[in-house]
């Protein structure tokens, strides 16, 4: 699932640095000045903090593997070092150091991927062995990449060019390039796979058009227009679990939800309405118009929208089913989680039903019920993320020796991740064995 450095001035004052949803949107991870927090997303009215980690301060990357006790953490105090913890046992599984600052980390039940500005490291999550290093990748200052949560394919997508929107799709299981997709004219800003890894959504730095491609073929399936009036910075893209919807958030006050449905000619013929007639006229006229105008007329608009009460703040969004209803979740750098109801039939404006404070260690938890006539908060100024501003010195790639993990807390060699970690269903948090122990590895 989508993750993002969502640091901003308001949240920064309270210690809020970053946030990420886990792979199936059942958990929210938050990095703070004092450590990190993990929240359960199983109810609307209540936001349970299931763990607070204080092993290292100033956490700017925190990623949880599904609903397991495995969590990956990177701190501003040691930005080249990745720490892997079993948070339920309070034990460090391993740590790994890299040649430059870590910009993003992605993981599924088969692979763990670490992205630097000009290189990508692919690890086997069973034992954390380094399987492949992709060196001299196009300059990627934001650490943009996406990993399919389906460990059966483990497709990895990252920018194939720093000046145009080319996507490299890489098979992280078989360690080979799958395809190159010419997605946009401008550099990429956002990427995400659907749950099965069969679809890949992308947006460029302009932020006006979002495209969806088939994987591994790389064929364009859908094209959505987010807006026409202005360029925006897309901060996150996320599919629903069934891949019927795609949500997109940006530095504007609007979150868009698009519906992935094919329009068949027979449907238009069966419903001879005025709008269908106008649609046919536009389609016919588009053949005589310039290409960019014709393309615009064939792009679908948002199925549903959300109006946030802030502008310019970083945020991440995700679609989830909570208590049997479709919800849109938005975690913002102001330090709140917003939950909206989504009408999967008619779309339209989504209704805000709950607002949770992602409090820091000095604050008391405060859940705020939404009132009908809630006043809009004043717009907040935009701020750059850590990944966008970090300076990366050039040094040869290097890594540290990994220490293994066992039940008695000592190092053991040759252990592997339990097979139930690779089950189709969610990992059981209560299972005492649900952690990936690693053997001594030196790479």
Coordinates of N, CA, C and O in Angstrom, one line a residue, residues 197-316:
X197 N -1.3 -7.3 -8.7 CA -0.2 -7.0 -9.5 C -0.5 -7.0 -11.0 O 0.5 -7.0 -11.8
X198 N -1.7 -7.1 -11.4 CA -2.1 -7.1 -12.8 C -2.3 -5.7 -13.4 O -2.5 -5.6 -14.6
X199 N -2.4 -4.7 -12.5 CA -2.6 -3.3 -13.0 C -1.6 -2.4 -12.3 O -1.3 -2.6 -11.1
X200 N -1.2 -1.4 -13.0 CA -0.3 -0.4 -12.5 C -0.8 1.0 -12.8 O -1.0 1.3 -14.0
X201 N -1.0 1.8 -11.8 CA -1.4 3.2 -12.0 C -0.3 4.2 -11.9 O 0.7 3.9 -11.1
X202 N -0.3 5.2 -12.7 CA 0.8 6.2 -12.6 C 0.3 7.6 -12.8 O -0.8 7.8 -13.4
X203 N 1.1 8.6 -12.3 CA 0.8 10.0 -12.5 C 2.1 10.7 -12.7 O 3.2 10.2 -12.2
X204 N 2.1 11.8 -13.4 CA 3.3 12.5 -13.7 C 3.4 13.8 -12.7 O 2.5 14.0 -12.0
X205 N 4.5 14.5 -12.8 CA 4.7 15.7 -12.0 C 3.6 16.8 -12.3 O 3.4 17.6 -11.5
X206 N 3.1 16.7 -13.5 CA 2.0 17.7 -13.8 C 0.7 17.4 -13.1 O 0.0 18.3 -12.7
X207 N 0.5 16.1 -12.8 CA -0.7 15.7 -12.0 C -2.0 15.9 -12.6 O -3.0 15.7 -11.9
X208 N -2.1 16.1 -13.9 CA -3.5 16.3 -14.5 C -4.1 15.0 -15.0 O -5.3 14.9 -15.0
X209 N -3.3 14.0 -15.4 CA -3.8 12.8 -16.0 C -3.2 11.6 -15.2 O -2.0 11.6 -14.9
X210 N -4.1 10.6 -14.9 CA -3.7 9.4 -14.2 C -4.0 8.2 -15.2 O -5.1 8.2 -15.7
X211 N -3.0 7.4 -15.4 CA -3.2 6.3 -16.4 C -3.0 4.9 -15.6 O -2.3 4.8 -14.7
X212 N -3.7 3.9 -16.2 CA -3.7 2.6 -15.6 C -3.2 1.6 -16.7 O -3.8 1.7 -17.8
X213 N -2.2 0.8 -16.5 CA -1.7 -0.1 -17.5 C -1.8 -1.6 -17.0 O -1.9 -1.8 -15.8
X214 N -1.9 -2.5 -18.0 CA -1.9 -3.9 -17.6 C -0.5 -4.3 -17.4 O 0.5 -3.8 -18.0
X215 N -0.3 -5.3 -16.5 CA 1.0 -5.9 -16.2 C 0.8 -7.4 -16.3 O -0.1 -8.0 -15.8
X216 N 1.8 -8.0 -17.1 CA 3.1 -7.5 -17.5 C 3.0 -6.9 -18.9 O 4.1 -6.4 -19.4
X217 N 1.9 -6.8 -19.6 CA 1.9 -6.4 -21.0 C 2.3 -4.9 -21.2 O 2.9 -4.6 -22.2
X218 N 1.9 -4.1 -20.2 CA 2.2 -2.7 -20.4 C 1.2 -1.9 -21.3 O 1.5 -0.8 -21.7
X219 N 0.0 -2.5 -21.5 CA -1.0 -1.8 -22.4 C -1.8 -0.9 -21.5 O -2.2 -1.2 -20.4
X220 N -2.1 0.3 -22.1 CA -3.0 1.3 -21.4 C -4.4 0.8 -21.3 O -5.0 0.5 -22.4
X221 N -5.0 0.7 -20.1 CA -6.3 0.3 -19.9 C -7.3 1.4 -19.7 O -8.4 1.4 -20.2
X222 N -6.8 2.4 -18.8 CA -7.7 3.5 -18.5 C -6.9 4.8 -18.4 O -5.7 4.8 -18.2
X223 N -7.6 5.9 -18.6 CA -7.0 7.2 -18.6 C -8.0 8.2 -17.9 O -9.1 8.3 -18.3
X224 N -7.6 8.7 -16.8 CA -8.4 9.6 -16.0 C -7.9 11.0 -15.9 O -6.6 11.2 -15.8
X225 N -8.7 12.0 -16.0 CA -8.3 13.4 -15.9 C -8.6 13.9 -14.5 O -9.8 14.0 -14.1
X226 N -7.6 14.3 -13.7 CA -7.8 14.8 -12.4 C -8.2 16.2 -12.4 O -9.0 16.7 -11.6
X227 N -7.7 17.0 -13.4 CA -8.1 18.4 -13.5 C -7.5 19.0 -14.8 O -6.7 18.4 -15.4
X228 N -7.9 20.2 -15.1 CA -7.4 20.9 -16.3 C -6.8 22.3 -16.0 O -5.9 22.7 -16.7
X229 N -7.2 22.9 -14.9 CA -6.9 24.3 -14.6 C -5.4 24.5 -14.2 O -4.8 25.5 -14.4
X230 N -4.9 23.5 -13.4 CA -3.6 23.7 -12.8 C -2.9 22.4 -12.6 O -3.4 21.3 -12.6
X231 N -1.5 22.5 -12.6 CA -0.7 21.4 -12.3 C -0.7 21.2 -10.8 O -0.6 22.2 -10.0
X232 N -0.7 19.9 -10.4 CA -0.6 19.7 -8.9 C 0.4 18.6 -8.7 O 0.9 17.9 -9.6
X233 N 0.7 18.4 -7.4 CA 1.7 17.4 -7.0 C 0.9 16.2 -6.4 O 0.3 16.3 -5.3
X234 N 0.8 15.1 -7.1 CA 0.1 13.9 -6.7 C 1.0 13.3 -5.6 O 2.1 12.9 -5.8
X235 N 0.4 13.1 -4.4 CA 1.1 12.6 -3.3 C 0.9 11.1 -3.1 O 1.7 10.4 -2.5
X236 N -0.2 10.6 -3.5 CA -0.5 9.1 -3.4 C -1.5 8.6 -4.4 O -2.4 9.4 -4.7
X237 N -1.4 7.4 -4.7 CA -2.4 6.6 -5.5 C -2.6 5.3 -4.8 O -1.7 4.7 -4.3
X238 N -3.9 4.8 -4.9 CA -4.2 3.6 -4.2 C -5.4 2.9 -4.8 O -6.4 3.6 -5.0
X239 N -5.3 1.6 -5.1 CA -6.4 0.9 -5.6 C -7.3 0.4 -4.5 O -6.8 0.1 -3.4
X240 N -8.5 0.1 -4.7 CA -9.4 -0.6 -3.8 C -8.9 -2.1 -3.9 O -8.3 -2.5 -4.8
X241 N -9.3 -2.9 -2.9 CA -8.9 -4.3 -2.9 C -9.4 -5.1 -4.1 O -8.7 -6.0 -4.6
X242 N -10.5 -4.7 -4.6 CA -11.1 -5.4 -5.8 C -10.7 -4.8 -7.1 O -11.1 -5.2 -8.2
X243 N -9.8 -3.7 -7.0 CA -9.3 -3.0 -8.2 C -10.4 -2.3 -9.0 O -10.2 -2.0 -10.2
X244 N -11.6 -2.1 -8.4 CA -12.7 -1.4 -9.1 C -12.6 0.1 -9.0 O -13.2 0.8 -9.8
X245 N -11.8 0.5 -8.0 CA -11.7 2.0 -7.8 C -10.2 2.3 -7.6 O -9.4 1.5 -7.1
X246 N -9.9 3.6 -7.9 CA -8.5 4.1 -7.7 C -8.7 5.5 -7.1 O -9.4 6.4 -7.6
X247 N -8.0 5.8 -6.0 CA -8.0 7.1 -5.4 C -6.7 7.8 -5.5 O -5.6 7.2 -5.6
X248 N -6.8 9.1 -5.6 CA -5.6 9.9 -5.8 C -5.7 11.2 -4.9 O -6.7 11.9 -4.9
X249 N -4.6 11.5 -4.1 CA -4.6 12.7 -3.3 C -3.4 13.5 -3.8 O -2.4 13.0 -4.4
X250 N -3.5 14.8 -3.5 CA -2.4 15.7 -4.0 C -2.3 16.8 -3.0 O -2.8 16.8 -1.8
X251 N -1.6 17.9 -3.4 CA -1.4 19.1 -2.5 C -2.5 20.0 -2.6 O -2.5 21.1 -2.1
X252 N -3.6 19.6 -3.2 CA -4.8 20.5 -3.3 C -5.8 20.0 -2.2 O -5.5 19.0 -1.5
X253 N -7.0 20.6 -2.2 CA -8.0 20.2 -1.2 C -8.9 19.1 -1.6 O -9.7 18.7 -0.8
X254 N -8.6 18.5 -2.8 CA -9.5 17.5 -3.3 C -8.8 16.2 -3.5 O -7.7 16.1 -4.0
X255 N -9.5 15.1 -3.0 CA -9.1 13.7 -3.3 C -10.1 13.2 -4.3 O -11.3 13.3 -4.1
X256 N -9.6 12.6 -5.3 CA -10.4 12.0 -6.4 C -10.5 10.5 -6.3 O -9.5 9.8 -6.0
X257 N -11.7 9.9 -6.6 CA -11.8 8.5 -6.7 C -12.4 8.2 -8.1 O -13.4 8.7 -8.5
X258 N -11.6 7.3 -8.8 CA -12.0 7.0 -10.2 C -12.5 5.5 -10.2 O -12.1 4.7 -9.4
X259 N -13.5 5.3 -11.1 CA -14.0 4.0 -11.2 C -13.5 3.3 -12.5 O -13.6 3.9 -13.6
X260 N -13.0 2.1 -12.3 CA -12.4 1.4 -13.5 C -13.4 0.6 -14.1 O -13.7 -0.6 -13.8
X261 N -14.1 1.1 -15.1 CA -15.1 0.4 -15.9 C -15.0 0.7 -17.3 O -14.7 1.9 -17.7
X262 N -15.2 -0.3 -18.2 CA -15.1 -0.2 -19.6 C -16.5 0.2 -20.1 O -17.5 -0.3 -19.7
X263 N -16.5 1.2 -21.0 CA -17.7 1.7 -21.6 C -17.9 1.0 -23.0 O -17.1 1.1 -23.9
X264 N -19.0 0.2 -23.0 CA -19.2 -0.6 -24.3 C -20.2 0.2 -25.2 O -21.1 0.8 -24.7
X265 N -20.0 0.2 -26.5 CA -20.9 0.9 -27.4 C -22.3 0.4 -27.3 O -23.3 1.2 -27.4
X266 N -22.6 -0.9 -26.9 CA -23.9 -1.4 -26.8 C -24.7 -0.7 -25.7 O -25.9 -0.4 -25.8
X267 N -24.0 -0.3 -24.6 CA -24.7 0.4 -23.5 C -25.2 1.7 -24.0 O -26.2 2.2 -23.6
X268 N -24.4 2.4 -24.8 CA -24.8 3.8 -25.3 C -26.0 3.7 -26.2 O -26.9 4.5 -26.1
X269 N -26.1 2.6 -27.0 CA -27.2 2.4 -27.9 C -28.5 2.1 -27.1 O -29.6 2.4 -27.5
X270 N -28.3 1.3 -26.0 CA -29.5 0.9 -25.3 C -30.1 2.1 -24.4 O -31.2 2.0 -24.0
X271 N -29.3 3.1 -24.2 CA -29.8 4.2 -23.4 C -29.7 5.5 -24.2 O -28.8 6.3 -24.1
X272 N -30.7 5.8 -25.1 CA -30.6 7.0 -26.0 C -31.0 8.2 -25.3 O -32.0 8.9 -25.6
X273 N -30.2 8.6 -24.3 CA -30.5 9.8 -23.5 C -29.8 11.0 -24.2 O -29.0 10.8 -25.1
X274 N -30.1 12.2 -23.7 CA -29.5 13.4 -24.3 C -28.0 13.4 -24.0 O -27.2 13.7 -24.9
X275 N -27.6 12.9 -22.8 CA -26.1 12.9 -22.5 C -25.4 11.9 -23.4 O -24.3 12.1 -23.8
X276 N -26.1 10.8 -23.7 CA -25.5 9.8 -24.6 C -25.3 10.4 -26.0 O -24.3 10.2 -26.7
X277 N -26.3 11.1 -26.5 CA -26.3 11.8 -27.8 C -25.2 12.8 -27.9 O -24.4 12.8 -28.8
X278 N -25.0 13.6 -26.8 CA -24.0 14.6 -26.8 C -22.6 13.9 -26.8 O -21.6 14.3 -27.4
X279 N -22.5 12.8 -26.0 CA -21.3 12.0 -26.0 C -20.9 11.5 -27.3 O -19.7 11.6 -27.7
X280 N -21.8 11.0 -28.1 CA -21.5 10.6 -29.5 C -21.1 11.7 -30.4 O -20.2 11.5 -31.2
X281 N -21.7 12.9 -30.2 CA -21.3 14.0 -31.0 C -19.9 14.4 -30.7 O -19.1 14.7 -31.6
X282 N -19.5 14.4 -29.4 CA -18.2 14.8 -29.0 C -17.2 13.7 -29.6 O -16.1 14.1 -30.0
X283 N -17.5 12.5 -29.5 CA -16.6 11.4 -30.1 C -16.4 11.6 -31.5 O -15.3 11.5 -32.0
X284 N -17.5 11.9 -32.3 CA -17.3 12.1 -33.7 C -16.5 13.4 -34.0 O -15.6 13.4 -34.9
X285 N -16.7 14.4 -33.2 CA -16.0 15.7 -33.4 C -14.5 15.5 -33.1 O -13.6 16.2 -33.6
X286 N -14.2 14.6 -32.1 CA -12.8 14.5 -31.7 C -11.9 14.1 -32.8 O -10.7 14.3 -32.7
X287 N -12.4 13.4 -33.8 CA -11.5 12.9 -34.9 C -11.0 14.1 -35.7 O -10.0 13.9 -36.4
X288 N -11.6 15.2 -35.6 CA -11.1 16.4 -36.4 C -10.3 17.4 -35.5 O -9.8 18.4 -36.0
X289 N -10.1 17.0 -34.3 CA -9.4 17.9 -33.4 C -7.9 17.5 -33.2 O -7.6 16.4 -33.4
X290 N -7.1 18.5 -32.7 CA -5.7 18.1 -32.4 C -5.6 16.9 -31.4 O -6.5 16.7 -30.6
X291 N -4.5 16.2 -31.4 CA -4.4 14.9 -30.6 C -4.6 15.2 -29.1 O -5.4 14.5 -28.5
X292 N -4.0 16.3 -28.6 CA -4.1 16.5 -27.2 C -5.5 16.9 -26.7 O -5.9 16.6 -25.6
X293 N -6.2 17.5 -27.6 CA -7.6 17.9 -27.3 C -8.5 16.6 -27.5 O -9.4 16.4 -26.6
X294 N -8.3 15.8 -28.5 CA -9.0 14.6 -28.7 C -8.8 13.6 -27.5 O -9.8 13.0 -27.0
X295 N -7.6 13.5 -27.0 CA -7.3 12.7 -25.8 C -8.1 13.1 -24.6 O -8.6 12.3 -23.8
X296 N -8.1 14.5 -24.4 CA -8.8 15.0 -23.3 C -10.3 14.7 -23.3 O -10.9 14.4 -22.2
X297 N -10.9 14.6 -24.5 CA -12.3 14.3 -24.6 C -12.6 12.8 -24.3 O -13.7 12.5 -24.0
X298 N -11.6 12.0 -24.4 CA -11.8 10.5 -24.1 C -11.4 10.2 -22.7 O -11.5 9.0 -22.3
X299 N -11.0 11.1 -21.9 CA -10.5 10.8 -20.5 C -11.7 10.9 -19.5 O -12.5 11.8 -19.6
X300 N -11.8 9.9 -18.7 CA -12.9 9.8 -17.7 C -12.6 10.7 -16.5 O -11.4 11.0 -16.2
X301 N -13.6 11.2 -15.9 CA -13.5 12.1 -14.8 C -13.8 11.3 -13.5 O -14.1 10.2 -13.5
X302 N -13.6 12.0 -12.4 CA -13.7 11.4 -11.1 C -15.1 10.8 -10.8 O -16.1 11.5 -11.2
X303 N -15.2 9.6 -10.3 CA -16.5 9.0 -9.9 C -17.0 9.6 -8.6 O -18.2 9.8 -8.3
X304 N -16.0 9.9 -7.7 CA -16.4 10.4 -6.4 C -15.2 11.4 -5.9 O -14.1 11.2 -6.4
X305 N -15.6 12.3 -5.0 CA -14.5 13.3 -4.6 C -14.7 13.5 -3.1 O -15.7 13.2 -2.5
X306 N -13.6 14.0 -2.5 CA -13.6 14.5 -1.1 C -12.9 15.8 -1.1 O -11.9 16.1 -1.7
X307 N -13.6 16.7 -0.3 CA -13.0 18.1 -0.1 C -12.4 18.2 1.3 O -13.1 18.1 2.3
X308 N -11.1 18.3 1.3 CA -10.4 18.4 2.6 C -10.4 19.8 3.1 O -10.7 20.7 2.3
X309 N -10.2 19.9 4.4 CA -10.2 21.3 4.9 C -8.8 21.9 5.0 O -8.5 22.7 5.9
X310 N -7.9 21.4 4.1 CA -6.6 22.0 4.1 C -6.0 22.0 2.7 O -6.5 21.2 1.9
X311 N -5.1 22.9 2.5 CA -4.5 23.0 1.1 C -2.9 23.0 1.3 O -2.5 23.7 2.2
X312 N -2.2 22.3 0.5 CA -0.8 22.4 0.5 C -0.1 21.4 1.5 O 1.1 21.3 1.5
X313 N -0.8 20.7 2.3 CA -0.2 19.7 3.2 C -0.1 18.3 2.5 O -1.0 17.9 1.8
X314 N 1.0 17.6 2.8 CA 1.2 16.3 2.3 C 0.2 15.4 3.0 O -0.2 15.5 4.1
X315 N -0.3 14.4 2.2 CA -1.2 13.4 2.8 C -1.2 12.1 1.9 O -0.6 12.1 0.8
X316 N -1.7 11.0 2.5 CA -1.8 9.8 1.8 C -3.2 9.3 1.9 O -3.9 9.6 2.9

